[in-house]
CSV table of C-alpha atoms in Angstrom, one decimal:
chain,number,residue,atom,x,y,z
Y,1,MET,CA,-7.6,18.8,-16.5
Y,2,ASN,CA,-10.3,16.1,-15.8
Y,3,ALA,CA,-10.6,14.0,-12.7
Y,4,ARG,CA,-9.2,10.9,-14.5
Y,5,SER,CA,-5.9,12.9,-15.3
Y,6,ILE,CA,-5.7,14.2,-11.7
Y,7,SER,CA,-6.2,11.0,-10.1
Y,8,LEU,CA,-3.6,9.3,-12.2
Y,9,GLY,CA,-1.2,12.2,-11.5
Y,10,ILE,CA,-1.8,11.6,-7.7
Y,11,ILE,CA,-1.0,7.9,-8.3
Y,12,PHE,CA,2.1,8.8,-10.1
Y,13,PHE,CA,3.3,11.2,-7.4
Y,14,LEU,CA,2.6,8.8,-4.6
Y,15,ALA,CA,4.4,5.8,-6.5
Y,16,LEU,CA,7.3,8.2,-7.2
Y,17,LEU,CA,7.5,9.2,-3.5
Y,18,LEU,CA,7.4,5.5,-2.5
Y,19,ALA,CA,10.2,4.5,-4.9
Y,20,GLY,CA,12.3,7.5,-3.7
Y,21,LEU,CA,11.8,6.6,-0.1
Y,22,GLN,CA,12.4,3.0,-0.7
Y,23,GLN,CA,15.9,4.0,-2.5
Y,24,LEU,CA,16.8,6.1,0.5
Y,25,ALA,CA,16.0,3.3,2.9
Y,26,PHE,CA,18.3,0.9,1.2
Y,27,GLU,CA,21.0,3.5,0.9
Y,28,HIS,CA,21.0,4.5,4.5
Y,29,PHE,CA,19.6,1.3,6.3
Y,30,LEU,CA,16.6,3.3,7.4
Y,31,TYR,CA,14.4,0.2,8.1
Y,32,TRP,CA,17.0,-0.7,10.8
Y,33,ARG,CA,17.6,2.6,12.1
Y,34,PHE,CA,14.1,3.9,12.5
Y,35,TRP,CA,11.4,1.5,13.8
Y,36,TRP,CA,8.5,3.6,12.3
Y,37,TYR,CA,10.0,3.6,8.7
Y,38,ASP,CA,8.5,0.3,8.0
Y,39,VAL,CA,5.2,1.5,9.3
Y,40,MET,CA,5.3,4.6,7.2
Y,41,MET,CA,6.3,2.7,3.9
Y,42,HIS,CA,3.5,0.2,4.4
Y,43,PHE,CA,0.9,3.0,5.1
Y,44,LEU,CA,2.3,4.8,1.9
Y,45,GLY,CA,2.2,1.4,-0.1
Y,46,GLY,CA,-1.4,1.0,0.9
Y,47,THR,CA,-2.2,4.5,-0.2
Y,48,VAL,CA,-0.7,3.7,-3.7
Y,49,LEU,CA,-2.6,0.5,-3.9
Y,50,GLY,CA,-5.8,2.1,-2.8
Y,51,SER,CA,-5.5,4.9,-5.4
Y,52,VAL,CA,-4.7,2.3,-8.0
Y,53,PHE,CA,-7.8,0.3,-7.1
Y,54,PHE,CA,-9.9,3.7,-7.1
Y,55,TRP,CA,-8.6,4.6,-10.5
Y,56,GLY,CA,-9.1,1.2,-12.1
Y,57,ILE,CA,-12.6,0.8,-11.0
Y,58,GLN,CA,-13.6,4.3,-11.5
Y,59,TYR,CA,-12.2,4.9,-15.0
Y,60,GLU,CA,-11.6,1.3,-16.5
Y,61,LEU,CA,-14.7,-0.6,-15.7
Y,62,ALA,CA,-18.0,-0.3,-17.5
Y,63,GLU,CA,-20.9,1.3,-15.5
Y,64,PRO,CA,-22.5,-2.1,-14.4
Y,65,LEU,CA,-19.4,-3.4,-13.2
Y,66,ARG,CA,-18.3,-0.3,-11.6
Y,67,LYS,CA,-21.4,-0.3,-9.5
Y,68,LYS,CA,-20.8,-3.7,-8.4
Y,69,TYR,CA,-17.1,-3.5,-7.5
Y,70,PHE,CA,-16.9,0.1,-6.4
Y,71,THR,CA,-17.0,-0.9,-2.7
Y,72,TYR,CA,-14.8,-0.5,0.3
Y,73,GLY,CA,-14.9,-4.2,0.9
Y,74,TYR,CA,-13.3,-4.9,-2.5
Y,75,LEU,CA,-10.7,-2.3,-1.7
Y,76,VAL,CA,-9.7,-4.1,1.5
Y,77,ILE,CA,-9.5,-7.5,-0.3
Y,78,PHE,CA,-7.4,-6.0,-3.1
Y,79,VAL,CA,-4.9,-4.3,-0.7
Y,80,LEU,CA,-4.8,-7.3,1.7
Y,81,ALA,CA,-4.1,-9.7,-1.2
Y,82,LEU,CA,-1.2,-7.6,-2.6
Y,83,GLY,CA,-0.1,-7.0,0.9
Y,84,LEU,CA,0.0,-10.8,1.6
Y,85,VAL,CA,2.0,-11.3,-1.6
Y,86,TRP,CA,4.5,-8.8,-0.3
Y,87,GLU,CA,4.7,-10.3,3.1
Y,88,PHE,CA,5.4,-13.8,1.4
Y,89,PHE,CA,8.1,-12.2,-0.6
Y,90,GLU,CA,9.7,-10.7,2.4
Y,91,TYR,CA,9.6,-14.2,4.1
Y,92,GLN,CA,11.1,-15.8,1.1
Y,93,VAL,CA,14.0,-13.5,0.8
Y,94,GLY,CA,14.7,-13.7,4.5
Y,95,ILE,CA,13.8,-10.4,5.9
Y,96,ASP,CA,12.8,-10.8,9.6
Y,97,ARG,CA,14.0,-14.3,9.8
Y,98,GLU,CA,16.5,-13.4,12.4
Y,99,TYR,CA,13.7,-12.6,14.9
Y,100,SER,CA,11.3,-15.1,16.5
Y,101,ARG,CA,8.3,-16.4,14.8
Y,102,LEU,CA,6.0,-14.5,17.1
Y,103,TYR,CA,7.7,-11.3,16.2
Y,104,TRP,CA,7.5,-12.1,12.5
Y,105,ALA,CA,3.8,-12.8,12.9
Y,106,PHE,CA,3.2,-9.5,14.8
Y,107,ASP,CA,5.2,-7.5,12.2
Y,108,SER,CA,3.3,-9.1,9.4
Y,109,VAL,CA,-0.1,-8.5,10.9
Y,110,LYS,CA,1.1,-4.8,11.6
Y,111,ASP,CA,2.2,-4.4,8.0
Y,112,LEU,CA,-1.1,-5.6,6.7
Y,113,VAL,CA,-3.1,-3.3,9.0
Y,114,MET,CA,-1.0,-0.4,7.8
Y,115,ASP,CA,-1.4,-1.4,4.2
Y,116,VAL,CA,-5.3,-1.4,4.6
Y,117,ILE,CA,-5.2,1.8,6.6
Y,118,GLY,CA,-3.3,3.6,3.7
Y,119,GLY,CA,-5.6,2.1,1.2
Y,120,SER,CA,-8.7,3.3,3.2
Y,121,VAL,CA,-7.4,6.7,3.4
Y,122,ALA,CA,-6.7,6.8,-0.5
Y,123,TYR,CA,-10.3,5.3,-1.1
Y,124,TRP,CA,-12.3,7.7,1.1
Y,125,THR,CA,-10.1,10.8,0.0
Y,126,LEU,CA,-10.4,10.1,-3.7
Y,127,LYS,CA,-14.1,9.2,-3.3
Y,128,ARG,CA,-14.8,12.6,-1.8
Y,129,LEU,CA,-12.7,14.4,-4.1
Y,130,PHE,CA,-14.1,12.7,-7.3
């Protein structure tokens, strides 16, 4: 197996794990039962996004573009952008509306930080491995 296949397998495994944990959370109300479940899921989501970023840049871009965009800063922008889309979705569907605006803002910032930390772990781990 080559590095491309291995990294794609890692992404598939992480995405499957994320989907399975999300299904369990919905079935058993885990977001409301365990305060840390949301933190874990945002970390894992960031890890999936960081892995997708790594794979897309490493294996889908031509060499000149790869050198330009294969930086940690672009990973942070990528993960933050998609994290913001998710936070907007949560707001639109009414998640956390029962809490104060201050709590909602704190929760959103915490979620975005966990997204970036997860993406960073994926980026630095995959960069070292491959």
